[in-house]
Amino acid sequence: MRKLWVGMGVGIAMCLCFIGLLVIGVYTAASNLLGGGGGGGSVGLAKGAVPDQYQTLVQKWGNLCPALNPAILAAQIYSESGWNPKAVSPADARGIAQFIPGTWDAHAIDANRDGKKDIWDPQDAIPSAAVYDCELSKYVKDVPGDLADNMLASYNAGSYAVIRHRGIPPYRETQGYVRSIRTLEKSFARPVGRVAPSQQAAGAIYYAQEKLGTPYLWGGDGTSEDNGRFDCSGLTKAAYESVGITLPRVANDQWNAGPHPKRNELLPGDLVFFANDLKDPRSIHHVGIYVGGGQMINAPYTGAVIRFDKIDMPDYIGATRVTQDGAKALPAANAA
């Protein structure tokens, strides 16, 4: 296989030089890309961020009150259940919104008007989560600090604790919960400006290009047990681990490790994803590392080697600009 790699010759060498220039270009372009991120108006959802059957529901109920927006609501649902309507936690939290039965009884609504409040039905559970968030925000509306932060802290620790501490309580779990949801919010929100470039992109690309020509191995993480071989998400995980960012093992869990740049805003180092259903990120089946020029480095399939491939395929669903905070914010259950 090494002879095959050497035999690829001048074409690959030229491509690697091109990559080097593109990596340098990440930082040259940075000054032109840092202007966005804020702005008024209602918050939209990033394309493909929320499974299609929940998109309209989250967009509608995420605008229920000033403290809430659709991206925050989506981040909560994803963090609680990973969009699994049958999820049950060890504490007996149930359904897609992970309500404890007692809390459900006190705050649930029959949003779809079918005559029952069904904790297992996302058509009731997602709106009920929004209603509960907004009720909490009313309790803490006079507390100093960001209203959305205080609402989320109330969701985790109770509104009394937020009122007593005049803001987010000094509890590690609560502070971590607020920080995680607000970070994940960026992954679900439709960017209103250009997404800031990644500072770790060059290192991740360097790692991946060093693995060109390595045979694919399903489930491979590049360990000695795997003889240094990778599958697609094993390669991207290892590439970002080389620059100090720990990603989940599975491709569709890596999707939420940062904001989603548009196709015409891609930069070297972005993760690019491919799915069976372009309206459902849970169907993501492949990931690669974008290197510019419409190309990615990826571990494609059994029998192939790590190589360059074009990204403009029918199953391209979108991209993620990985951030340290974004990776840390991913739910532990999803990152396992």
Coordinates of N, CA, C and O in Angstrom, one line a residue, residues 197-311:
P197 N -13.5 31.9 12.1 CA -12.7 30.8 11.7 C -12.1 30.0 12.9 O -12.0 30.6 14.0
S198 N -11.8 28.8 12.7 CA -11.2 28.0 13.8 C -9.7 28.2 13.9 O -9.0 28.2 12.9
Q199 N -9.3 28.3 15.1 CA -7.9 28.5 15.3 C -7.1 27.2 15.3 O -5.9 27.2 15.3
Q200 N -7.8 26.0 15.4 CA -7.1 24.7 15.4 C -7.1 24.0 14.0 O -6.7 22.9 13.9
A201 N -7.7 24.7 13.0 CA -7.9 24.1 11.7 C -6.6 23.6 11.1 O -6.5 22.4 10.6
A202 N -5.6 24.4 11.1 CA -4.3 24.0 10.5 C -3.7 22.7 11.0 O -3.3 21.8 10.3
G203 N -3.7 22.6 12.4 CA -3.2 21.4 13.0 C -4.0 20.2 12.6 O -3.4 19.1 12.4
A204 N -5.3 20.3 12.6 CA -6.2 19.2 12.3 C -6.0 18.7 10.9 O -5.9 17.5 10.6
I205 N -5.8 19.6 9.9 CA -5.5 19.3 8.5 C -4.2 18.6 8.4 O -4.0 17.6 7.7
Y206 N -3.2 19.2 9.1 CA -1.8 18.6 9.0 C -1.9 17.1 9.5 O -1.3 16.2 8.8
Y207 N -2.6 16.8 10.6 CA -2.7 15.5 11.0 C -3.4 14.6 10.0 O -2.9 13.5 9.7
A208 N -4.5 15.0 9.4 CA -5.2 14.2 8.4 C -4.3 14.0 7.2 O -4.3 12.9 6.6
Q209 N -3.6 15.0 6.7 CA -2.8 14.8 5.5 C -1.7 13.8 5.7 O -1.2 13.1 4.8
E210 N -1.2 13.7 6.9 CA -0.2 12.8 7.3 C -0.7 11.3 7.2 O 0.1 10.4 7.1
K211 N -2.0 11.2 7.2 CA -2.6 9.8 7.2 C -3.0 9.4 5.8 O -3.6 8.3 5.6
L212 N -2.8 10.3 4.8 CA -3.2 9.9 3.4 C -2.5 8.6 3.0 O -1.4 8.4 3.2
G213 N -3.3 7.8 2.3 CA -2.8 6.5 1.9 C -3.0 5.4 2.9 O -2.8 4.2 2.6
T214 N -3.5 5.7 4.1 CA -3.7 4.7 5.1 C -5.0 3.9 4.8 O -6.0 4.5 4.5
P215 N -5.0 2.6 4.9 CA -6.2 1.8 4.6 C -7.3 2.1 5.6 O -7.1 2.3 6.7
Y216 N -8.5 2.0 5.1 CA -9.7 2.2 5.9 C -10.0 1.0 6.8 O -9.7 -0.1 6.4
L217 N -10.5 1.3 8.0 CA -10.9 0.2 8.9 C -12.2 0.6 9.6 O -12.2 1.6 10.3
W218 N -13.3 -0.1 9.4 CA -14.5 0.2 10.0 C -14.3 0.2 11.5 O -13.8 -0.8 12.1
G219 N -14.7 1.2 12.2 CA -14.5 1.3 13.7 C -13.1 1.7 14.1 O -12.8 1.7 15.3
G220 N -12.2 2.0 13.1 CA -10.8 2.2 13.4 C -10.5 3.6 14.0 O -11.1 4.6 13.6
D221 N -9.7 3.6 15.1 CA -9.3 4.8 15.8 C -7.9 5.2 15.6 O -7.4 6.1 16.2
G222 N -7.2 4.4 14.8 CA -5.8 4.8 14.5 C -4.8 4.2 15.6 O -3.6 4.5 15.6
T223 N -5.3 3.3 16.5 CA -4.5 2.8 17.5 C -3.6 1.7 17.0 O -3.8 1.2 15.9
S224 N -2.7 1.2 17.9 CA -1.8 0.1 17.5 C -2.7 -1.1 17.2 O -2.3 -1.9 16.3
E225 N -3.7 -1.3 18.0 CA -4.6 -2.5 17.8 C -5.3 -2.4 16.4 O -5.6 -3.4 15.8
D226 N -5.5 -1.2 15.9 CA -6.1 -1.0 14.6 C -5.0 -0.9 13.5 O -5.4 -0.6 12.3
N227 N -3.8 -1.1 13.9 CA -2.6 -0.9 12.9 C -2.6 0.4 12.3 O -2.3 0.6 11.1
G228 N -3.0 1.4 13.1 CA -3.0 2.8 12.6 C -4.1 3.2 11.6 O -4.0 4.2 11.0
R229 N -5.1 2.3 11.5 CA -6.1 2.6 10.5 C -7.4 3.2 11.1 O -7.6 3.2 12.3
F230 N -8.2 3.9 10.3 CA -9.3 4.7 10.7 C -10.5 4.4 9.9 O -10.4 4.0 8.7
D231 N -11.7 4.7 10.5 CA -12.9 5.0 9.6 C -13.1 6.5 9.6 O -12.2 7.3 10.1
C232 N -14.2 6.9 9.0 CA -14.3 8.4 8.8 C -14.3 9.2 10.0 O -13.6 10.2 10.2
S233 N -15.2 8.8 11.0 CA -15.2 9.7 12.2 C -14.1 9.4 13.2 O -13.7 10.3 14.0
G234 N -13.4 8.2 13.0 CA -12.2 8.0 13.8 C -11.1 8.9 13.4 O -10.3 9.4 14.2
L235 N -11.0 9.2 12.1 CA -10.0 10.1 11.5 C -10.3 11.5 12.0 O -9.4 12.2 12.5
T236 N -11.5 12.0 11.9 CA -11.8 13.4 12.3 C -11.6 13.6 13.8 O -11.1 14.6 14.2
K237 N -12.0 12.5 14.6 CA -11.8 12.6 16.0 C -10.3 12.7 16.3 O -9.9 13.6 17.2
A238 N -9.5 11.9 15.7 CA -8.1 11.9 16.0 C -7.4 13.2 15.5 O -6.5 13.7 16.2
A239 N -7.9 13.7 14.4 CA -7.3 15.0 13.9 C -7.5 16.1 14.8 O -6.6 16.9 15.1
Y240 N -8.7 16.2 15.4 CA -9.0 17.3 16.3 C -8.4 17.0 17.7 O -8.1 17.9 18.4
E241 N -8.3 15.7 18.0 CA -7.7 15.4 19.3 C -6.2 15.8 19.3 O -5.6 16.2 20.3
S242 N -5.6 15.8 18.1 CA -4.2 16.2 18.0 C -4.0 17.7 18.3 O -2.8 18.1 18.6
V243 N -5.0 18.5 18.2 CA -4.9 19.9 18.6 C -5.7 20.2 19.9 O -6.1 21.4 20.1
G244 N -6.0 19.2 20.7 CA -6.5 19.4 22.0 C -8.0 19.5 22.1 O -8.6 19.9 23.1
I245 N -8.8 19.1 21.0 CA -10.2 19.1 21.1 C -10.7 17.7 21.0 O -10.4 16.9 20.1
T246 N -11.5 17.3 22.0 CA -12.1 15.9 22.1 C -13.5 15.9 21.5 O -14.4 16.5 22.0
L247 N -13.6 15.2 20.4 CA -14.9 15.0 19.7 C -15.5 13.7 20.1 O -14.8 12.8 20.4
P248 N -16.9 13.6 19.9 CA -17.5 12.3 20.1 C -17.0 11.3 19.0 O -16.4 11.7 18.0
R249 N -17.2 10.0 19.2 CA -16.7 9.0 18.3 C -17.5 8.9 17.0 O -17.0 8.6 16.0
V250 N -18.8 9.2 17.1 CA -19.7 8.9 16.0 C -20.0 10.2 15.2 O -20.1 11.3 15.7
A251 N -20.0 10.0 13.9 CA -20.1 11.2 13.0 C -21.3 12.1 13.3 O -21.2 13.3 13.3
N252 N -22.5 11.5 13.5 CA -23.7 12.4 13.7 C -23.6 13.1 15.0 O -24.3 14.1 15.2
D253 N -22.8 12.6 16.0 CA -22.6 13.4 17.2 C -21.6 14.5 17.1 O -21.7 15.5 17.8
Q254 N -20.7 14.4 16.1 CA -19.7 15.4 15.9 C -20.4 16.7 15.2 O -19.9 17.8 15.3
W255 N -21.6 16.5 14.6 CA -22.3 17.5 13.9 C -22.5 18.7 14.8 O -22.6 19.9 14.3
N256 N -22.7 18.6 16.1 CA -23.1 19.7 16.9 C -21.9 20.3 17.7 O -22.1 21.0 18.7
A257 N -20.7 20.0 17.2 CA -19.5 20.5 17.9 C -19.1 22.0 17.6 O -18.0 22.4 17.9
G258 N -20.1 22.7 17.0 CA -19.8 24.1 16.7 C -20.9 24.6 15.7 O -21.8 23.9 15.3
P259 N -20.8 25.9 15.3 CA -21.8 26.5 14.4 C -21.6 25.9 13.0 O -20.6 25.2 12.6
H260 N -22.6 26.2 12.1 CA -22.7 25.6 10.8 C -22.5 26.6 9.7 O -23.4 27.4 9.4
P261 N -21.3 26.7 9.1 CA -21.1 27.7 8.0 C -21.8 27.3 6.8 O -22.1 26.1 6.6
K262 N -22.2 28.3 5.9 CA -22.8 27.9 4.7 C -21.8 27.4 3.7 O -20.6 27.5 3.9
R263 N -22.3 26.7 2.6 CA -21.4 26.1 1.7 C -20.4 27.1 1.1 O -19.2 26.8 0.9
N264 N -20.8 28.3 0.8 CA -19.9 29.3 0.3 C -19.0 30.0 1.3 O -18.2 30.9 1.0
E265 N -19.1 29.6 2.6 CA -18.3 30.2 3.6 C -17.4 29.1 4.2 O -16.7 29.4 5.2
L266 N -17.3 27.9 3.6 CA -16.4 26.9 4.2 C -14.9 27.3 4.2 O -14.5 28.0 3.3
L267 N -14.3 26.9 5.2 CA -12.8 27.1 5.4 C -12.1 25.8 5.6 O -12.7 24.9 6.2
P268 N -10.8 25.7 5.3 CA -10.1 24.5 5.6 C -10.2 24.2 7.1 O -10.0 25.1 8.0
G269 N -10.4 22.9 7.4 CA -10.6 22.5 8.8 C -12.0 22.2 9.2 O -12.3 21.5 10.2
D270 N -13.0 22.8 8.5 CA -14.4 22.5 8.8 C -14.7 21.0 8.6 O -14.1 20.4 7.6
L271 N -15.5 20.5 9.4 CA -16.0 19.1 9.2 C -17.2 19.2 8.2 O -18.1 20.0 8.4
V272 N -17.1 18.3 7.2 CA -18.2 18.2 6.2 C -18.9 16.9 6.4 O -18.3 15.9 6.5
F273 N -20.3 17.0 6.3 CA -21.1 15.8 6.7 C -22.0 15.4 5.5 O -22.5 16.2 4.7
F274 N -22.3 14.1 5.5 CA -23.2 13.5 4.5 C -24.2 12.6 5.2 O -23.9 11.9 6.1
A275 N -25.5 12.7 4.7 CA -26.6 12.0 5.4 C -27.5 11.3 4.4 O -27.6 11.7 3.2
N276 N -28.2 10.3 4.9 CA -29.2 9.6 4.1 C -30.4 10.4 3.9 O -31.1 10.3 2.9
D277 N -30.7 11.3 4.9 CA -31.9 12.2 4.8 C -31.4 13.6 5.1 O -31.0 13.9 6.2
L278 N -31.5 14.4 4.1 CA -30.9 15.8 4.3 C -31.8 16.7 5.2 O -31.4 17.8 5.5
K279 N -32.9 16.1 5.7 CA -33.7 16.9 6.6 C -33.6 16.3 8.1 O -34.2 16.8 9.0
D280 N -32.6 15.4 8.2 CA -32.5 14.8 9.6 C -31.0 14.5 9.9 O -30.5 13.5 9.3
P281 N -30.4 15.3 10.7 CA -29.0 15.1 11.0 C -28.7 13.8 11.7 O -27.5 13.3 11.8
R282 N -29.7 13.1 12.3 CA -29.5 11.8 12.9 C -29.2 10.8 11.8 O -28.7 9.7 12.2
S283 N -29.4 11.1 10.6 CA -29.1 10.1 9.5 C -27.7 10.3 8.9 O -27.4 9.7 7.9
I284 N -26.9 11.2 9.5 CA -25.5 11.4 9.0 C -24.8 10.1 9.0 O -24.8 9.4 10.0
H285 N -24.1 9.8 7.9 CA -23.4 8.5 7.8 C -21.9 8.7 7.5 O -21.2 7.7 7.5
H286 N -21.5 9.9 7.2 CA -20.1 10.1 6.8 C -19.6 11.5 7.1 O -20.4 12.4 7.1
V287 N -18.3 11.6 7.4 CA -17.7 12.9 7.7 C -16.3 13.0 7.2 O -15.6 12.0 7.1
G288 N -15.9 14.2 6.8 CA -14.5 14.4 6.3 C -14.1 15.8 6.8 O -14.8 16.5 7.4
I289 N -12.8 16.1 6.5 CA -12.2 17.4 6.8 C -12.0 18.2 5.6 O -11.3 17.8 4.7
Y290 N -12.7 19.3 5.5 CA -12.6 20.2 4.3 C -11.2 20.8 4.2 O -10.6 21.2 5.2
V291 N -10.6 20.8 3.0 CA -9.3 21.4 2.8 C -9.3 22.5 1.8 O -8.3 23.1 1.4
G292 N -10.5 22.9 1.3 CA -10.6 23.9 0.3 C -10.7 23.4 -1.1 O -10.5 22.2 -1.4
G293 N -11.1 24.3 -2.0 CA -11.3 23.9 -3.4 C -12.3 22.9 -3.7 O -12.3 22.1 -4.7
G294 N -13.3 22.7 -2.8 CA -14.4 21.7 -2.9 C -13.9 20.3 -2.6 O -14.6 19.4 -2.9
Q295 N -12.8 20.2 -1.9 CA -12.2 18.9 -1.6 C -12.1 18.7 -0.1 O -12.0 19.6 0.7
M296 N -12.1 17.4 0.3 CA -12.0 17.0 1.7 C -11.0 15.8 1.8 O -10.7 15.1 0.8
I297 N -10.4 15.7 2.9 CA -9.6 14.5 3.3 C -10.6 13.6 4.0 O -11.2 14.1 5.0
N298 N -10.7 12.3 3.6 CA -11.7 11.4 4.3 C -11.2 10.0 4.2 O -10.5 9.6 3.4
A299 N -11.7 9.2 5.2 CA -11.6 7.7 5.1 C -12.9 7.2 4.6 O -13.9 7.2 5.3
P300 N -13.0 6.9 3.3 CA -14.3 6.7 2.7 C -15.0 5.3 2.9 O -16.2 5.4 3.3
Y301 N -14.4 4.2 2.8 CA -15.1 2.9 2.9 C -14.1 1.8 2.9 O -12.9 1.9 2.5
T302 N -14.5 0.6 3.3 CA -13.7 -0.6 3.3 C -13.2 -0.9 1.9 O -13.9 -0.8 0.9
G303 N -11.9 -1.1 1.8 CA -11.2 -1.4 0.6 C -10.5 -0.1 0.0 O -9.7 -0.3 -1.0
A304 N -10.8 1.0 0.5 CA -10.2 2.3 0.1 C -9.2 2.8 1.1 O -9.0 2.2 2.1
V305 N -8.5 3.8 0.7 CA -7.5 4.4 1.6 C -7.9 5.9 1.9 O -8.8 6.4 1.2
I306 N -7.4 6.4 3.0 CA -7.6 7.8 3.3 C -7.1 8.7 2.1 O -6.0 8.5 1.6
R307 N -8.0 9.5 1.6 CA -7.7 10.2 0.3 C -8.5 11.5 0.2 O -9.3 11.9 1.1
F308 N -8.3 12.2 -0.9 CA -9.0 13.4 -1.2 C -10.3 13.0 -2.0 O -10.2 12.1 -2.8
D309 N -11.4 13.6 -1.7 CA -12.6 13.5 -2.4 C -13.3 14.8 -2.5 O -13.2 15.7 -1.6
K310 N -14.2 15.0 -3.5 CA -15.0 16.2 -3.6 C -16.1 16.1 -2.6 O -16.6 15.0 -2.2
I311 N -16.6 17.3 -2.1 CA -17.7 17.3 -1.2 C -19.0 17.5 -1.8 O -20.1 17.3 -1.2

